[in-house]
Amino acid sequence: MRAVDVISKKRDGGELSTEEIRFFIEGFTRGAIPDYQASAWAMAVTLRGMNERETTDLTLAMVESGERLDLSQVVELAVDKHSTGGVGDKTTLVVEPVVAACGVPVGKMSGRGLGLSGGTLDKLESIPGYRVDLAPEEFLAQLREVGVVLTGQSLDLAPADGKLYALRDVTGTVPSVPLIASSVMSKKIAAGSQAVVLDVKVGVGAFMQSLEAAKELARMMVSIGRGAGVKVVALLSDMNQPLGNAVGNALEVKEAIATLRGGGPADFVEHCLLVAAHMVRLAGRAADLEHARGQAAAAIRDGSGLAKFRALVQAQGGDPATVDEPDRLPRARMMEEIRAKAGGHLAGVHAAEIGLASVTLGAGRAQKGDPIDHAVGVVVHHKVGDRIAPGDLLATVHANDPDRLVEAAARVLAAHQIRPEPVEPLPLYYGIVE
Amino acid sequence: MRAVDVISKKRDGGELSTEEIRFFIEGFTRGAIPDYQASAWAMAVTLRGMNERETTDLTLAMVESGERLDLSQVVELAVDKHSTGGVGDKTTLVVEPVVAACGVPVGKMSGRGLGLSGGTLDKLESIPGYRVDLAPEEFLAQLREVGVVLTGQSLDLAPADGKLYALRDVTGTVPSVPLIASSVMSKKIAAGSQAVVLDVKVGVGAFMQSLEAAKELARMMVSIGRGAGVKVVALLSDMNQPLGNAVGNALEVKEAIATLRGGGPADFVEHCLLVAAHMVRLAGRAADLEHARGQAAAAIRDGSGLAKFRALVQAQGGDPATVDEPDRLPRARMMEEIRAKAGGHLAGVHAAEIGLASVTLGAGRAQKGDPIDHAVGVVVHHKVGDRIAPGDLLATVHANDPDRLVEAAARVLAAHQIRPEPVEPLPLYYGIVE
């Protein structure tokens, strides 16, 4: 078999066989197939597509390229969640302890933020002392003893995916549904997941900006799950405006803690309950979604979710006092209130613009490896559809640099679109694929 | 400007600007843009295409990537020919001396054969002593003094094309009309051509197997010529059966010499006269094609074409005695006659199969750099449409190895398709684009 023939077959719109896909990914992983062939292949896949069978084979070939975490000795059925990334998406911080409190052990390997999307690891590192570099043995021990783990990727999971992603990033081959779907699913499967709740974000602050594209991606991931023996539920959730109010690392941790205490913004609370309910149901801990949701709500109401979060922070070396006194988390030196110039109805809180304002302040990264400032960010106070009076507080900008503050403040104000006529609130969800 | 943005624009079907194309080719030539970005770009171009303006810009950017031959001090208007490659295509060996004999100096840089298609340099090297490595000064001096040059590429002409072609060859991005057209035209323009007769082969023995694709390529090259100030005439000529009778290096030189002596197979003679006539007309040496053809025919009839060929061979160090006694050219040790098993009408002499038989015998290369045997090859004795009696001689196989002979003989026999019902002869041409 020759790599050029596999590339040419896909170029001509052909369906690659299981053997061809394995040959290509295996050769690419060990360097026998050079980057220039892999990038031509990735472009052919981007423009010609892949069917569900091919994408499942690609996913499994990437899983086989590295190590695989086996959680079967620790949990009955390993359930995980994954978000395609959005602005203000701190869902993992609430959902994982809540699900753990419902009796479902959850161990998750998260990533760092890049561009608009924040990363769970960056958020957790707002907590003084919190370690995100657990070794595989520590991961398993903590999962067994505490029932919840949130750390970075310590095993060499799906290295083919890592290598391919780095290449796609510089060759214009990121926006391909089969390549995105196989990338997400290969890491989940290699990390030992047997069931996954996927949170596919749609809107101006998400990678998928059209519902059509998001649905296609969701269907593809559900199909990979079917082919790989992994239960998958995909939620299509709105990312036109930020999720919840807080955007920025420590600010988001505070909002997550508030939510675990029974507070938190209504949209974010609802989102956490739904994701947690799907996870509890997939884990077989509830007969149906309604009962699962009841368990999740109870875990918030009775404080067991918060207790799990405290146990998680303590187990990973973080200061548990921050959980009870969130003001101990890093705080920015400057705060500026952004107020409405005119009254009316809020027609848009442009998620991408709010995300960019947060990156401008130093909360996110333009390039991999850039340092970040955990204290800064933006807190919005209104949702699309809200009635606004002139002078109403729209958002608060938390900054450590006066120039960045000016730039971010202008961006945050411009991100709020106010119209005289009434505006319908945005839905939280556009559908569920399973 | 970033390479990834140029790639992404083409991926999405956008039209690249002159600046974007220059940036990409210039960066690729000096290594600032790595192979893996160039191959992803080439795949995007292959699948999304390029319009005439983009392709002309690409051609000129590749011309600018290296040296350029200036023939203006030696010839009034430099005219050249180029064939997209076929089986038995020894046209250059006849046409260039004939055109030179008509008073139009012609200097050509040719290439070696690969796969089915023979290369003019390989054929010329059948002549003992013939040098194909003239330095640029030698090229110009010989063009001035002898009026005809046939050598290899000594200058660093369009190095971007050479680098891109090597990459396309292993990334499935060879079959792209804009990439093929710009590759051909960039080398012709860099070699100083001001007018070019393109011989675009169509059929089972050619790179372009459909008339549609060949026409598209011809139109694109004519359009590049227009944009670059180069006169271009493209002939769409048949390559379903071999051109002339001989396939194999020394065998083809012999057939070329026979043609220059006034003999030669009818189809090949006709083809040489038409190509030569277009060149003479483009050079402004004849009022119309008919007069130009008359001059070319006269140059064969009066022996001045043959004299030019002899002068060419002598000037480049070859043994001129071979021109008068072609039996001095390398001869194979074994000859096998392939005869018709049954009678009927010849419906096909599959050019690709005859070409492969010749490669099997050692006349061609499977891989760049492979050695070749100048003596071996195949001579076919009939054309599609001929009436065949049982036992008629179809072809003669010239071999130096008994095993290869057996394999080639079987292939040659199988390449001849005989039907009971009468068969129309194949046309020599399917059209002209200018």
PDB file of C-alpha atoms in Angstrom, chain B residues 7-98:
ATOM      1  CA  ILE B   7      -4.590  27.844   1.926  1.00  0.00           C
ATOM      2  CA  SER B   8      -7.916  28.381   3.723  1.00  0.00           C
ATOM      3  CA  LYS B   9      -9.081  30.900   1.101  1.00  0.00           C
ATOM      4  CA  LYS B  10      -8.481  28.383  -1.693  1.00  0.00           C
ATOM      5  CA  ARG B  11     -10.025  25.588   0.432  1.00  0.00           C
ATOM      6  CA  ASP B  12     -13.211  27.657   0.570  1.00  0.00           C
ATOM      7  CA  GLY B  13     -13.175  28.149  -3.197  1.00  0.00           C
ATOM      8  CA  GLY B  14     -11.900  31.742  -3.121  1.00  0.00           C
ATOM      9  CA  GLU B  15      -9.909  33.426  -5.887  1.00  0.00           C
ATOM     10  CA  LEU B  16      -6.320  34.095  -4.796  1.00  0.00           C
ATOM     11  CA  SER B  17      -4.913  37.545  -5.523  1.00  0.00           C
ATOM     12  CA  THR B  18      -1.676  38.103  -7.452  1.00  0.00           C
ATOM     13  CA  GLU B  19       0.004  39.081  -4.164  1.00  0.00           C
ATOM     14  CA  GLU B  20      -1.216  35.927  -2.380  1.00  0.00           C
ATOM     15  CA  ILE B  21       0.087  33.685  -5.177  1.00  0.00           C
ATOM     16  CA  ARG B  22       3.457  35.477  -5.297  1.00  0.00           C
ATOM     17  CA  PHE B  23       3.765  35.332  -1.514  1.00  0.00           C
ATOM     18  CA  PHE B  24       3.071  31.612  -1.506  1.00  0.00           C
ATOM     19  CA  ILE B  25       5.388  30.629  -4.390  1.00  0.00           C
ATOM     20  CA  GLU B  26       8.186  32.935  -3.258  1.00  0.00           C
ATOM     21  CA  GLY B  27       7.935  31.625   0.324  1.00  0.00           C
ATOM     22  CA  PHE B  28       7.800  28.018  -0.847  1.00  0.00           C
ATOM     23  CA  THR B  29      10.842  28.468  -3.132  1.00  0.00           C
ATOM     24  CA  ARG B  30      13.052  29.790  -0.337  1.00  0.00           C
ATOM     25  CA  GLY B  31      11.723  27.304   2.225  1.00  0.00           C
ATOM     26  CA  ALA B  32       9.843  29.796   4.412  1.00  0.00           C
ATOM     27  CA  ILE B  33       6.618  27.956   3.576  1.00  0.00           C
ATOM     28  CA  PRO B  34       7.152  24.271   4.413  1.00  0.00           C
ATOM     29  CA  ASP B  35       6.232  21.311   2.215  1.00  0.00           C
ATOM     30  CA  TYR B  36       3.260  20.384   4.401  1.00  0.00           C
ATOM     31  CA  GLN B  37       1.623  23.747   3.735  1.00  0.00           C
ATOM     32  CA  ALA B  38       2.435  23.606   0.020  1.00  0.00           C
ATOM     33  CA  SER B  39       0.917  20.131  -0.321  1.00  0.00           C
ATOM     34  CA  ALA B  40      -2.295  21.139   1.483  1.00  0.00           C
ATOM     35  CA  TRP B  41      -2.472  24.172  -0.829  1.00  0.00           C
ATOM     36  CA  ALA B  42      -1.856  21.981  -3.892  1.00  0.00           C
ATOM     37  CA  MET B  43      -4.701  19.660  -2.829  1.00  0.00           C
ATOM     38  CA  ALA B  44      -7.005  22.647  -2.320  1.00  0.00           C
ATOM     39  CA  VAL B  45      -6.055  23.895  -5.814  1.00  0.00           C
ATOM     40  CA  THR B  46      -6.582  20.395  -7.244  1.00  0.00           C
ATOM     41  CA  LEU B  47     -10.092  20.178  -5.782  1.00  0.00           C
ATOM     42  CA  ARG B  48     -11.177  23.828  -6.010  1.00  0.00           C
ATOM     43  CA  GLY B  49      -9.406  24.835  -9.232  1.00  0.00           C
ATOM     44  CA  MET B  50      -7.942  28.148 -10.311  1.00  0.00           C
ATOM     45  CA  ASN B  51      -9.211  30.557 -12.920  1.00  0.00           C
ATOM     46  CA  GLU B  52      -7.129  31.782 -15.867  1.00  0.00           C
ATOM     47  CA  ARG B  53      -5.905  34.886 -14.063  1.00  0.00           C
ATOM     48  CA  GLU B  54      -4.753  32.904 -11.017  1.00  0.00           C
ATOM     49  CA  THR B  55      -3.061  30.286 -13.201  1.00  0.00           C
ATOM     50  CA  THR B  56      -1.239  32.960 -15.201  1.00  0.00           C
ATOM     51  CA  ASP B  57      -0.073  34.578 -11.953  1.00  0.00           C
ATOM     52  CA  LEU B  58       1.077  31.182 -10.675  1.00  0.00           C
ATOM     53  CA  THR B  59       3.005  30.585 -13.911  1.00  0.00           C
ATOM     54  CA  LEU B  60       4.722  33.968 -13.747  1.00  0.00           C
ATOM     55  CA  ALA B  61       5.547  33.551 -10.040  1.00  0.00           C
ATOM     56  CA  MET B  62       7.240  30.227 -10.877  1.00  0.00           C
ATOM     57  CA  VAL B  63       9.130  31.847 -13.791  1.00  0.00           C
ATOM     58  CA  GLU B  64      10.342  34.544 -11.381  1.00  0.00           C
ATOM     59  CA  SER B  65      11.565  31.908  -8.918  1.00  0.00           C
ATOM     60  CA  GLY B  66      14.714  31.226 -10.974  1.00  0.00           C
ATOM     61  CA  GLU B  67      16.878  32.125 -13.924  1.00  0.00           C
ATOM     62  CA  ARG B  68      15.493  32.970 -17.359  1.00  0.00           C
ATOM     63  CA  LEU B  69      17.119  32.363 -20.712  1.00  0.00           C
ATOM     64  CA  ASP B  70      17.268  35.400 -22.992  1.00  0.00           C
ATOM     65  CA  LEU B  71      17.347  34.345 -26.652  1.00  0.00           C
ATOM     66  CA  SER B  72      16.669  37.809 -28.096  1.00  0.00           C
ATOM     67  CA  GLN B  73      20.258  38.351 -29.237  1.00  0.00           C
ATOM     68  CA  VAL B  74      20.260  35.088 -31.175  1.00  0.00           C
ATOM     69  CA  VAL B  75      16.787  34.700 -32.632  1.00  0.00           C
ATOM     70  CA  GLU B  76      14.137  37.155 -33.790  1.00  0.00           C
ATOM     71  CA  LEU B  77      11.272  35.298 -32.142  1.00  0.00           C
ATOM     72  CA  ALA B  78      12.039  32.190 -30.102  1.00  0.00           C
ATOM     73  CA  VAL B  79       9.592  29.422 -30.995  1.00  0.00           C
ATOM     74  CA  ASP B  80       9.379  26.070 -29.229  1.00  0.00           C
ATOM     75  CA  LYS B  81       7.194  23.011 -29.044  1.00  0.00           C
ATOM     76  CA  HIS B  82       6.034  20.907 -26.121  1.00  0.00           C
ATOM     77  CA  SER B  83       4.249  17.582 -25.976  1.00  0.00           C
ATOM     78  CA  THR B  84       2.339  16.479 -22.898  1.00  0.00           C
ATOM     79  CA  GLY B  85       3.857  13.055 -23.524  1.00  0.00           C
ATOM     80  CA  GLY B  86       2.837   9.962 -25.383  1.00  0.00           C
ATOM     81  CA  VAL B  87       3.926   6.558 -26.612  1.00  0.00           C
ATOM     82  CA  GLY B  88       6.195   6.675 -29.679  1.00  0.00           C
ATOM     83  CA  ASP B  89       6.321  10.467 -29.634  1.00  0.00           C
ATOM     84  CA  LYS B  90       9.648  11.250 -31.362  1.00  0.00           C
ATOM     85  CA  THR B  91       8.209  14.371 -33.023  1.00  0.00           C
ATOM     86  CA  THR B  92      10.873  16.736 -31.660  1.00  0.00           C
ATOM     87  CA  LEU B  93      13.652  14.784 -33.386  1.00  0.00           C
ATOM     88  CA  VAL B  94      12.103  15.543 -36.797  1.00  0.00           C
ATOM     89  CA  VAL B  95      10.393  18.857 -36.242  1.00  0.00           C
ATOM     90  CA  GLU B  96      13.237  20.852 -34.731  1.00  0.00           C
ATOM     91  CA  PRO B  97      15.733  20.236 -37.591  1.00  0.00           C
ATOM     92  CA  VAL B  98      12.971  20.749 -40.180  1.00  0.00           C
TER      93      VAL B  98
END
